[in-house]
XYZ file of C-alpha atoms in Angstrom:
774
model
C 100.210 87.382 111.952
C 101.835 84.085 112.763
C 105.556 83.751 113.287
C 106.358 80.919 110.905
C 110.062 81.676 110.886
C 112.344 81.862 113.820
C 113.651 85.293 114.792
C 117.107 84.189 113.787
C 115.831 83.570 110.267
C 113.857 86.819 110.174
C 116.793 89.101 111.041
C 120.348 88.591 109.880
C 122.666 90.588 112.008
C 125.518 92.332 110.190
C 128.965 92.955 111.546
C 128.798 96.688 112.023
C 131.906 98.839 111.668
C 133.130 100.813 114.714
C 131.758 104.053 113.197
C 128.387 102.367 112.576
C 128.218 101.224 116.194
C 128.950 104.755 117.441
C 126.359 106.146 115.019
C 123.781 103.568 116.123
C 124.218 104.573 119.773
C 124.727 108.370 119.500
C 123.409 109.432 116.073
C 124.212 113.031 115.204
C 125.529 113.616 118.739
C 128.797 111.965 117.647
C 131.106 114.553 116.113
C 134.251 113.607 114.196
C 136.897 116.304 113.623
C 139.851 115.341 111.442
C 143.037 117.392 111.679
C 146.006 117.461 109.370
C 149.335 116.681 110.990
C 152.342 117.884 108.929
C 155.445 115.819 109.600
C 158.911 117.117 108.774
C 160.707 115.213 106.082
C 163.972 113.546 107.004
C 164.988 113.564 103.317
C 166.190 117.132 102.959
C 168.945 118.471 100.742
C 172.265 118.867 102.627
C 173.114 122.466 103.363
C 169.535 123.778 102.952
C 168.148 125.560 106.012
C 164.592 125.412 104.637
C 162.672 122.545 106.255
C 161.193 120.116 103.792
C 157.532 119.124 104.138
C 156.851 115.487 104.782
C 153.766 113.470 103.912
C 150.424 114.712 105.299
C 149.013 112.615 108.137
C 145.684 112.764 109.958
C 144.414 112.705 113.579
C 140.730 112.369 114.497
C 139.037 113.885 117.548
C 135.725 112.174 118.334
C 133.413 114.174 120.595
C 130.675 112.178 122.358
C 128.270 113.360 125.084
C 130.260 111.525 127.786
C 133.818 111.790 126.573
C 136.261 113.143 123.932
C 138.624 110.711 122.237
C 141.789 111.601 120.270
C 143.125 109.026 117.846
C 146.700 108.329 116.812
C 148.225 109.635 113.583
C 147.342 107.828 110.330
C 147.989 108.140 106.600
C 144.272 108.133 105.730
C 141.411 110.122 107.231
C 139.095 107.113 107.486
C 141.719 105.134 109.381
C 141.951 107.953 111.971
C 138.155 108.066 112.290
C 137.985 104.252 112.638
C 140.693 104.317 115.340
C 138.837 107.035 117.311
C 135.620 105.026 117.120
C 137.398 101.837 118.277
C 139.002 103.717 121.174
C 135.595 105.101 122.227
C 134.026 101.653 122.145
C 136.853 100.214 124.261
C 136.766 103.143 126.724
C 132.997 103.115 127.191
C 132.724 99.323 127.268
C 130.123 99.260 124.407
C 129.115 95.742 123.503
C 129.825 95.251 119.830
C 128.067 91.978 119.207
C 127.041 88.768 120.843
C 130.126 87.620 122.733
C 131.601 84.293 121.538
C 133.294 83.665 124.844
C 132.308 80.646 126.900
C 130.696 81.302 130.332
C 133.932 80.088 131.998
C 136.104 82.468 129.951
C 133.716 85.312 130.793
C 133.875 84.410 134.476
C 137.651 84.570 134.434
C 137.563 87.953 132.655
C 135.028 89.137 135.220
C 137.495 88.412 137.994
C 140.203 90.270 136.049
C 137.878 93.234 135.545
C 136.996 93.332 139.250
C 140.695 93.267 140.097
C 141.302 96.301 137.891
C 138.278 98.249 139.241
C 139.720 98.039 142.756
C 143.307 98.871 141.708
C 145.149 102.087 142.543
C 145.430 102.857 138.831
C 141.641 102.797 138.267
C 140.846 105.106 141.176
C 143.017 107.881 139.762
C 142.246 107.221 136.093
C 142.017 110.168 133.685
C 139.584 110.842 132.126
C 137.571 109.693 135.131
C 135.475 106.606 134.835
C 131.946 107.090 136.294
C 132.518 104.214 138.708
C 135.677 105.815 140.040
C 133.543 108.739 141.183
C 131.537 106.385 143.360
C 134.701 104.827 144.760
C 135.988 108.257 145.748
C 132.627 109.182 147.295
C 132.356 106.088 149.481
C 135.851 106.658 150.821
C 134.545 109.894 152.336
C 131.720 108.146 154.217
C 132.035 107.951 157.949
C 131.923 104.958 160.264
C 131.239 101.390 159.143
C 130.034 102.489 155.711
C 133.403 104.006 154.741
C 134.691 102.341 151.554
C 131.597 100.126 150.997
C 130.424 100.277 147.356
C 126.801 99.201 146.667
C 126.762 96.215 144.343
C 124.017 97.887 142.286
C 126.470 100.670 141.431
C 129.002 98.141 140.137
C 126.292 96.577 137.966
C 125.073 99.846 136.414
C 128.160 102.048 135.924
C 130.611 99.665 134.311
C 129.428 98.526 130.879
C 132.239 96.026 130.365
C 131.474 94.289 133.625
C 127.800 94.175 132.631
C 128.550 92.700 129.202
C 130.677 89.954 130.730
C 127.823 89.075 133.029
C 125.534 88.724 130.007
C 127.973 86.183 128.551
C 127.835 84.203 131.771
C 124.080 84.417 132.151
C 122.006 85.658 129.121
C 119.055 86.263 131.454
C 120.853 89.383 132.661
C 119.443 91.101 129.577
C 115.863 90.798 130.889
C 116.779 91.112 134.585
C 119.861 93.374 134.967
C 119.912 92.831 138.728
C 121.137 89.241 138.236
C 124.539 90.947 137.796
C 124.716 91.271 141.595
C 125.058 87.576 142.504
C 127.530 87.184 139.613
C 129.711 89.973 141.005
C 129.533 88.381 144.432
C 130.655 85.081 142.920
C 133.622 86.743 141.207
C 134.542 88.589 144.414
C 134.683 85.260 146.296
C 137.574 84.332 144.000
C 139.517 87.357 145.198
C 139.618 86.837 148.973
C 142.846 88.811 149.365
C 141.587 91.871 147.477
C 137.849 92.427 148.126
C 135.042 91.283 150.399
C 131.267 91.244 150.091
C 128.331 91.110 152.393
C 125.102 89.538 151.088
C 123.111 91.155 153.850
C 124.363 94.594 152.875
C 124.714 94.024 149.113
C 128.054 95.845 149.243
C 131.613 95.189 148.149
C 134.767 96.771 149.502
C 138.555 96.655 149.143
C 140.218 94.903 152.081
C 143.472 96.833 152.082
C 143.495 100.603 152.323
C 144.544 102.654 149.333
C 148.105 104.091 149.632
C 148.268 107.574 151.260
C 149.644 109.114 148.043
C 146.522 107.932 146.110
C 144.175 109.403 148.769
C 146.128 112.681 148.772
C 145.883 112.963 144.983
C 142.130 112.565 145.252
C 141.962 115.440 147.742
C 144.030 117.621 145.413
C 141.710 116.888 142.492
C 138.580 118.079 144.317
C 137.245 121.327 142.852
C 135.834 124.220 144.744
C 132.311 122.915 144.487
C 129.711 124.196 146.901
C 129.511 122.441 150.289
C 125.928 121.448 149.745
C 123.300 121.741 147.089
C 119.591 121.005 146.660
C 118.401 118.875 143.774
C 114.780 118.416 142.756
C 113.582 114.842 142.184
C 110.235 113.028 141.791
C 108.814 110.489 144.248
C 106.723 107.901 142.424
C 104.533 105.952 144.870
C 103.881 102.328 144.147
C 100.124 102.844 144.283
C 98.644 104.556 141.266
C 95.997 106.021 143.529
C 98.664 108.304 144.982
C 99.964 111.248 143.010
C 103.630 111.762 142.272
C 105.294 114.490 144.321
C 108.344 116.725 144.200
C 111.092 115.938 146.714
C 114.339 117.801 147.508
C 117.631 115.946 147.777
C 120.088 117.835 150.004
C 123.501 116.695 148.688
C 126.666 117.463 150.657
C 130.008 117.620 148.903
C 131.464 115.348 151.599
C 128.576 112.916 151.621
C 127.361 110.192 149.245
C 124.279 111.112 147.275
C 122.986 107.530 147.242
C 122.717 107.685 151.069
C 120.442 110.724 150.692
C 118.240 108.885 148.189
C 118.143 105.897 150.543
C 116.722 108.018 153.346
C 114.003 109.337 151.025
C 113.034 105.704 150.440
C 113.111 104.975 154.203
C 116.184 102.756 153.836
C 119.177 102.677 156.134
C 121.951 103.044 153.527
C 122.787 103.069 149.831
C 123.482 99.320 149.674
C 119.737 98.687 149.805
C 119.097 100.937 146.779
C 118.840 99.552 143.274
C 119.384 101.707 140.195
C 117.538 101.458 136.886
C 118.831 101.897 133.371
C 119.286 105.437 132.118
C 115.988 106.931 130.908
C 115.958 109.067 127.783
C 118.953 109.965 125.649
C 122.193 108.004 125.644
C 124.082 110.558 127.757
C 121.257 110.928 130.296
C 121.890 110.436 134.004
C 118.135 110.305 134.746
C 117.455 107.039 136.565
C 114.984 105.436 138.949
C 116.120 104.502 142.455
C 114.166 101.948 144.502
C 114.477 99.459 147.321
C 116.309 96.182 146.801
C 114.234 93.054 147.373
C 115.470 89.512 147.342
C 113.178 88.774 144.357
C 115.508 90.741 142.057
C 118.229 88.181 142.675
C 116.100 85.250 141.550
C 116.423 84.090 137.970
C 113.225 84.328 135.927
C 112.865 80.573 135.422
C 109.945 78.229 135.992
C 111.705 76.749 138.988
C 111.542 80.051 140.825
C 108.116 81.234 139.704
C 106.396 80.359 142.990
C 109.191 81.945 145.028
C 108.975 85.162 143.048
C 105.180 85.276 143.338
C 105.391 84.840 147.079
C 107.936 87.670 147.403
C 106.050 89.970 145.055
C 102.853 89.451 147.033
C 104.525 91.385 149.821
C 105.402 94.379 147.597
C 103.505 95.558 144.533
C 104.748 96.407 141.062
C 105.297 100.118 140.522
C 103.557 100.391 137.144
C 104.570 104.004 136.452
C 108.252 103.445 137.279
C 108.334 100.158 135.393
C 106.764 101.784 132.339
C 109.327 104.572 132.304
C 112.336 102.262 132.653
C 111.015 99.230 130.722
C 112.023 96.909 133.586
C 110.148 95.599 136.603
C 110.344 97.904 139.619
C 108.632 97.102 142.925
C 107.772 99.482 145.694
C 108.184 103.278 145.785
C 110.788 104.884 143.515
C 112.711 108.149 143.211
C 113.272 109.644 139.756
C 116.434 111.774 139.752
C 119.073 113.052 137.352
C 122.306 112.754 139.289
C 125.531 110.770 139.129
C 129.171 110.638 138.110
C 130.011 110.874 134.416
C 132.934 110.645 131.984
C 132.865 114.443 131.579
C 134.106 115.462 135.028
C 135.292 114.156 138.407
C 132.641 116.269 140.055
C 129.092 115.048 140.717
C 126.688 115.897 137.928
C 123.099 116.822 138.731
C 120.085 118.654 137.344
C 116.570 119.102 138.573
C 113.758 116.728 137.548
C 110.454 118.578 137.781
C 106.861 117.418 137.579
C 106.861 118.801 134.023
C 109.945 116.657 133.233
C 108.158 113.532 134.519
C 105.104 114.080 132.346
C 107.258 114.864 129.347
C 108.994 111.498 129.821
C 105.570 109.893 130.082
C 104.186 111.350 126.867
C 107.449 110.634 125.038
C 106.456 106.936 125.228
C 103.576 107.514 122.783
C 103.925 108.487 119.082
C 101.856 111.685 119.272
C 103.781 112.754 122.392
C 107.132 112.296 120.616
C 105.935 114.482 117.752
C 104.420 117.140 120.059
C 107.668 117.423 121.970
C 109.665 117.783 118.744
C 107.476 120.737 117.884
C 107.519 122.139 121.447
C 103.717 122.410 121.109
C 102.230 119.831 123.481
C 98.780 121.404 123.583
C 98.620 122.538 119.975
C 100.412 120.161 117.594
C 99.140 116.771 116.445
C 100.850 114.011 114.456
C 99.559 114.754 110.910
C 97.083 112.469 109.193
C 99.008 112.530 105.927
C 102.641 112.815 104.853
C 102.684 115.257 101.920
C 106.125 116.683 101.298
C 109.214 117.261 103.416
C 109.069 120.961 102.415
C 105.955 121.593 104.473
C 106.545 118.974 107.167
C 107.499 120.448 110.513
C 108.891 118.590 113.542
C 110.453 115.112 113.596
C 110.003 113.115 110.370
C 108.073 109.823 110.588
C 111.248 107.735 110.403
C 112.784 109.660 113.311
C 109.564 109.319 115.370
C 109.624 105.568 114.757
C 113.266 105.255 115.885
C 112.511 107.279 119.029
C 109.451 105.161 119.802
C 111.447 101.930 119.532
C 114.217 103.282 121.796
C 111.706 104.516 124.367
C 110.179 101.022 124.652
C 113.550 99.229 124.446
C 112.644 97.482 121.216
C 115.251 96.570 118.620
C 115.778 99.364 116.098
C 113.567 99.059 113.000
C 114.806 96.863 110.187
C 114.414 98.557 106.813
C 114.315 96.752 103.450
C 114.253 98.962 100.379
C 113.544 97.579 96.922
C 114.491 99.507 93.771
C 112.663 98.329 90.656
C 113.796 99.562 87.190
C 110.775 100.154 84.946
C 110.996 99.647 81.196
C 108.593 99.789 78.315
C 108.153 96.583 76.328
C 106.101 95.598 73.309
C 103.661 92.749 73.531
C 104.695 90.882 70.333
C 106.673 91.495 67.144
C 104.698 93.152 64.357
C 101.831 94.197 66.600
C 100.853 97.759 67.411
C 103.174 99.185 70.019
C 101.530 99.440 73.419
C 102.967 101.456 76.227
C 103.071 98.965 79.072
C 105.105 99.057 82.264
C 106.584 95.808 83.591
C 108.847 95.051 86.495
C 112.374 93.940 85.673
C 113.042 90.237 86.157
C 115.610 90.996 88.827
C 114.804 93.316 91.758
C 117.652 94.935 93.633
C 116.836 94.381 97.242
C 119.152 95.690 99.947
C 118.522 95.060 103.596
C 119.937 96.798 106.586
C 119.568 95.750 110.190
C 120.048 97.714 113.389
C 118.242 100.739 111.923
C 120.901 101.444 109.236
C 119.049 102.188 106.002
C 120.676 100.802 102.858
C 121.495 103.079 99.924
C 120.647 101.766 96.451
C 123.112 102.251 93.627
C 122.125 105.339 91.628
C 120.379 104.528 88.391
C 121.442 106.288 85.180
C 119.505 109.310 84.068
C 118.033 107.203 81.260
C 116.307 104.813 83.691
C 113.030 105.199 85.555
C 113.174 103.634 89.031
C 110.536 103.143 91.662
C 111.151 102.367 95.329
C 109.255 100.317 97.931
C 110.107 100.008 101.585
C 109.358 97.235 104.105
C 109.828 97.748 107.831
C 109.946 95.132 110.590
C 110.066 95.824 114.320
C 111.389 93.186 116.736
C 111.507 92.927 120.465
C 114.884 92.766 122.305
C 114.568 88.988 122.227
C 114.027 89.188 118.428
C 110.299 88.296 118.424
C 108.594 89.857 115.452
C 106.028 92.471 116.633
C 105.067 94.633 113.663
C 105.614 94.386 109.910
C 104.593 96.864 107.253
C 104.905 96.092 103.552
C 103.011 98.665 101.463
C 102.575 98.089 97.728
C 102.942 101.824 97.087
C 105.947 102.818 94.922
C 107.784 106.118 95.036
C 110.230 107.855 92.765
C 112.535 108.642 95.668
C 113.899 106.131 98.126
C 113.517 108.460 101.091
C 109.827 109.012 100.245
C 109.185 105.264 100.437
C 111.003 105.060 103.794
C 109.125 108.003 105.271
C 105.725 106.826 104.017
C 106.111 103.286 105.399
C 107.323 104.759 108.716
C 104.309 107.086 108.615
C 101.876 104.161 108.267
C 103.314 102.325 111.285
C 103.326 105.487 113.430
C 99.739 106.316 112.364
C 98.603 102.874 113.436
C 100.481 103.006 116.716
C 99.124 106.478 117.345
C 95.573 105.276 116.871
C 96.207 102.455 119.409
C 97.665 104.744 122.059
C 94.897 107.295 121.546
C 92.277 104.688 122.421
C 93.746 101.799 124.411
C 90.269 100.262 124.767
C 89.925 99.918 120.990
C 88.175 96.622 120.072
C 90.406 93.997 118.418
C 88.259 94.047 115.299
C 88.849 97.793 114.844
C 92.571 97.392 115.552
C 92.832 94.679 112.923
C 90.781 96.478 110.266
C 92.842 99.669 110.627
C 96.043 97.662 110.450
C 94.838 96.106 107.175
C 94.061 99.562 105.711
C 97.584 100.763 106.531
C 99.257 97.517 105.302
C 100.352 96.715 108.854
C 100.604 93.179 110.205
C 101.277 92.437 113.837
C 101.533 89.585 116.317
C 98.740 90.025 118.880
C 100.622 88.082 121.546
C 103.962 89.849 121.089
C 102.346 93.291 120.706
C 100.267 93.080 123.878
C 103.237 91.625 125.786
C 105.441 94.614 124.946
C 102.795 97.266 125.735
C 101.017 95.586 128.651
C 101.597 98.512 131.023
C 100.444 101.199 128.579
C 96.759 100.614 129.263
C 97.112 101.159 133.009
C 99.343 104.236 132.721
C 97.738 106.330 129.990
C 94.117 105.765 131.088
C 94.483 106.550 134.782
C 93.223 109.884 136.152
C 94.615 110.493 139.618
C 92.756 111.673 142.693
C 93.870 115.278 142.520
C 91.920 115.853 139.246
C 89.000 113.503 139.872
C 85.803 115.073 138.598
C 87.449 117.456 136.158
C 85.985 117.126 132.663
C 88.574 116.037 130.103
C 88.282 115.500 126.391
C 88.455 111.926 125.293
C 92.051 111.168 124.177
C 91.055 110.252 120.612
C 89.191 113.559 119.996
C 92.530 115.345 120.079
C 93.548 113.898 116.704
C 90.316 113.192 114.838
C 89.797 115.681 112.000
C 86.278 114.464 111.403
C 85.305 115.440 114.947
C 82.853 118.312 114.891
C 84.863 121.480 115.616
C 82.166 122.592 118.061
C 82.719 119.563 120.281
C 84.272 120.818 123.508
C 84.511 124.445 122.213
C 82.697 126.869 124.429
C 83.127 130.138 122.475
C 84.873 131.571 119.435
C 85.554 135.308 118.945
C 87.389 136.663 115.858
C 88.682 140.260 115.892
C 90.379 142.561 113.376
C 89.725 143.820 109.819
C 89.151 141.257 107.046
C 92.147 141.332 104.729
C 90.472 139.039 102.209
C 93.339 136.495 102.287
C 92.032 133.246 103.772
C 93.919 129.946 104.119
C 92.921 126.935 102.081
C 93.788 123.274 102.254
C 97.482 122.741 101.512
C 98.454 126.281 102.653
C 101.394 126.746 105.010
C 100.279 128.939 107.896
C 102.250 130.903 110.452
C 100.482 131.907 113.624
C 101.340 133.184 117.087
C 99.436 131.672 119.934
C 99.110 131.268 123.718
C 97.250 128.642 125.675
C 95.889 129.394 129.152
C 94.351 127.268 131.846
C 91.412 129.317 133.176
C 88.860 128.754 135.886
C 85.147 129.445 135.615
C 84.553 133.181 135.459
C 88.230 133.741 134.565
C 89.068 134.538 138.172
C 92.395 132.649 137.772
C 94.513 132.178 134.666
C 97.770 130.309 134.040
C 99.836 130.486 130.812
C 100.676 126.915 129.794
C 102.156 127.320 126.328
C 103.107 130.147 123.965
C 104.796 130.474 120.587
C 105.478 133.710 118.702
C 105.829 131.916 115.338
C 104.346 128.506 114.754
C 104.111 127.029 111.213
C 101.870 124.163 110.093
C 100.178 122.913 106.957
C 96.398 123.163 106.967
C 94.246 120.215 105.865
C 96.481 117.435 107.168
C 95.607 117.425 110.867
C 98.913 118.931 112.015
C 97.180 120.809 114.856
C 94.216 120.120 117.096
C 90.949 120.255 115.089
C 89.506 123.126 117.124
C 92.428 125.407 116.233
C 92.315 124.345 112.566
C 88.629 125.090 112.380
C 89.208 128.540 113.830
C 92.013 129.586 111.460
C 89.974 128.582 108.373
C 87.542 131.363 109.333
C 90.319 133.954 109.754
C 92.195 136.197 107.322
C 95.760 137.489 107.671
C 96.158 139.872 110.588
C 93.079 138.754 112.423
C 93.066 137.443 115.987
C 90.795 134.831 117.550
C 90.065 133.495 121.012
C 88.210 130.306 121.887
C 87.772 127.995 124.854
C 87.632 124.222 124.927
C 87.460 121.363 127.408
C 90.618 119.939 128.898
C 92.820 117.407 127.048
C 94.206 114.426 129.026
C 95.964 115.581 132.235
C 99.374 114.213 131.210
C 99.539 116.716 128.309
C 98.513 119.656 130.536
C 101.237 118.906 133.087
C 103.800 118.195 130.359
C 103.222 121.769 129.161
C 102.955 123.492 132.548
C 106.094 125.091 133.960
C 104.445 125.904 137.274
C 103.002 122.477 138.093
C 101.964 123.357 141.646
C 99.753 126.236 140.494
C 98.412 124.176 137.579
C 97.403 121.327 139.905
C 95.760 123.814 142.212
C 93.645 125.219 139.362
C 92.764 121.701 138.154
C 91.512 120.876 141.640
C 88.830 123.584 141.244
C 87.021 121.151 138.896
C 85.763 124.051 136.679
C 88.679 124.628 134.346
C 89.002 124.900 130.575
C 91.679 125.812 128.080
C 91.641 129.235 126.376
C 93.457 129.661 123.067
C 94.508 133.089 121.831
C 95.789 133.029 118.233
C 96.796 135.482 115.520
C 97.204 134.630 111.851
C 100.514 136.065 110.683
C 101.142 134.611 107.221
C 99.640 132.333 104.621
C 101.749 130.644 101.961
C 99.560 129.363 99.158
C 100.172 125.767 98.094
C 101.581 124.681 94.729
C 99.128 123.220 92.282
C 100.224 119.597 92.749
C 99.855 119.864 96.532
C 96.440 121.464 96.164
C 95.449 118.430 94.127
C 96.562 116.158 96.966
C 94.585 118.144 99.463
C 91.351 118.652 97.440
C 91.114 115.846 94.868
C 91.283 112.098 95.162
C 92.711 110.877 92.875
C 94.710 114.015 91.992
C 93.573 116.085 89.002
C 96.735 115.228 87.079
C 95.843 111.518 87.279
C 92.218 112.243 86.341
C 93.419 114.186 83.283
C 95.679 111.322 82.144
C 92.862 108.774 82.591
C 90.524 111.015 80.620
C 93.120 111.336 77.822
C 93.772 107.580 77.777
C 90.034 106.864 77.548
C 89.662 109.058 74.410
C 92.890 107.672 72.881
C 91.553 104.133 73.252
C 88.093 105.071 71.888
C 89.600 106.793 68.859
C 92.155 104.065 68.185
C 94.780 106.774 67.537
C 98.239 105.648 66.637
C 99.877 109.109 66.828
C 99.807 111.635 69.666
C 101.168 115.199 69.706
C 101.338 116.969 73.086
C 101.637 120.736 72.599
C 103.167 122.311 75.708
C 104.461 119.010 76.942
C 106.808 120.586 79.496
C 109.070 117.949 81.051
C 106.912 115.138 79.657
C 104.645 114.283 82.578
C 101.827 113.139 80.272
C 104.199 111.151 78.082
C 105.616 109.512 81.221
C 102.147 108.673 82.498
C 101.106 107.098 79.196
C 103.865 104.506 79.626
C 101.701 102.941 82.321
C 98.703 102.284 79.998
C 98.328 99.845 77.061
C 97.182 101.769 73.962
C 97.426 101.566 70.163
C 99.900 104.439 69.995
C 102.840 103.947 67.632
C 104.228 107.510 67.675
C 104.226 110.237 70.315
C 105.520 113.796 69.872
C 106.194 116.437 72.511
C 106.341 120.140 71.683
C 107.466 122.872 74.111
C 109.320 126.239 74.009
C 111.665 125.218 76.838
C 114.824 123.420 75.618
C 115.561 122.299 79.171
C 112.088 120.771 79.609
C 112.331 119.038 76.251
C 115.608 117.435 77.328
C 113.842 115.781 80.291
C 110.851 114.793 78.168
C 113.040 113.196 75.461
C 113.909 110.207 77.588
C 110.299 109.085 77.666
C 110.128 109.269 73.852
C 113.343 107.215 73.682
C 111.760 104.507 75.875
C 108.911 104.345 73.386
C 111.005 104.308 70.200
C 113.521 101.753 71.547
C 110.753 99.271 72.246
């Protein structure tokens, strides 16, 4: 796919409302609560003691993961909600759109912002700004480090400062660490207030804070424990070395970044750089790594040789870079710790080996879906999207959004097309033929930034079909993937979900087999109506190949299933299965394609001879549709042989290691068992319930094309052969046959529907009206 148009032509950015910006960043985690505020009326009757009610006003409370905002009082609810959203955007420093300021104006504002950040007012701000927590912490450091704030902290924890730096130098978007020299430049314009040290990459306030400010900080300290231990993950630069769990011993009177610096063999926190937040918007999970001079060099051709020389001394940390979607060199620490908007106290939570591998598999489509089902070793992204009724886990559209966020791509751009269908006659005086044509004018609505447009509702008399086109762009607005299926759907949401499903299915196939030949990748894309730019696609996912295909030294020699066998329904069920044992009386009720099953299951990692056994995953009630590949093929093959109430046990070879460790709670024991090189997975399942499918869904599962379509085609064939001009459908129901006949040219001049249901006849009547009107 060639990019004939510029990215600016391909995507037209809309001016999003404050509420849309909040929704885009937080989704359903943003909660608006509107309260009525009753004001007393000043226009009361003299002498009456009864207070008179005034006009009703509204106040909005906006709850976000980081902060709670309360708006002013307004006459209309939507004005209160808008005000709360605007206040949240201002407070959090969210960038609304491309800033129109000149670099010089942004530089002046950067100096003003720096002045405010080191003011007495900011240090004691309420609610607390995350950066103010760092300022308080460095004031408790001892010796020469007292009061010194790492420049990397300034760059990461103040969004407004970061956005101003992007106005000055747009390259900050691709290399966030270019903020550091810009801050140093702004600090040089404030010689009376702050000082910097390039050697230490720190900034500090020259004059001490007033005693009353320091005393207020001491009074605000809570009775937190004197010290605590936090689990983190050490990610070596070399992929030959395994990740390992480390313990951060954090003192309430110390600075946690100094502790992380020591784990990285650095002298102090000024030499530590901090990545973007990994995961959800409110996450404090970040990567910490050593600062190298190369981070301060702009990515331009003039500095290419200098960067290559510096990078030759320290290697790219592929695993850390893949998780954060930015270049990280040298060893790194993955930790969830920091100061937030929610409290003045330090926030922290453990990051386990399981957490690391869950972050890793959340970068691939099947992993996103598995995690949404909490069934890493059992669930698979289905091979077909049937109905929302039987779909379990994240819907295709949601999986696509999550995938784009995980890889720091722009949110998908949806274009929905609604096409009214109407029956027309070929020529005056000729026999009426039921023919479907597109209207001359198609209503096309586009939405950027992931906001899906809503078509105006058609009247009940109209028949409307929907098509959806999706485009995915990089952060720099280079077109990567485009999907424009010709399939039409009666519901707009169905068209959106099905187009999203096609993209996810294609991406899933790529990530299942990263060594897939280009010819196969292209042919599969064509089948799924997917077009992609080879250059842009490989550029965005260059690290995927090295991350998801590496087996580390601690499991070398262990026999794993090939990644693509986990999702191939046409794989022989016996492949990798060592034994199958079914127990219990035969109830006579067996599942069939299209059925909704409910099972309980447990998955164990067992060694040869079953001398050691570790429970990896269990679920007392797990629902899935059979026949669409919603679970691993081995389990699906087993349940098709079972009846309700029966239990089964089978063993199979190991899936890729990243899935095993993403499921394992006790990673140390799991790694120990894997090192025995004679492990397999044991599944223990029980069939609890079978819900038989509806007829139309059985048709989808068993017949292609569906029986209903085959019946219509059979009827049309005989109508054409007979030359019939009149058709009577006894038991027409809601008119599905009459509706279908509108799509075929025939000699019919009169159609009649007969049914005992008045309600069904009301729905069928509209198709007859289409025919008689034309």
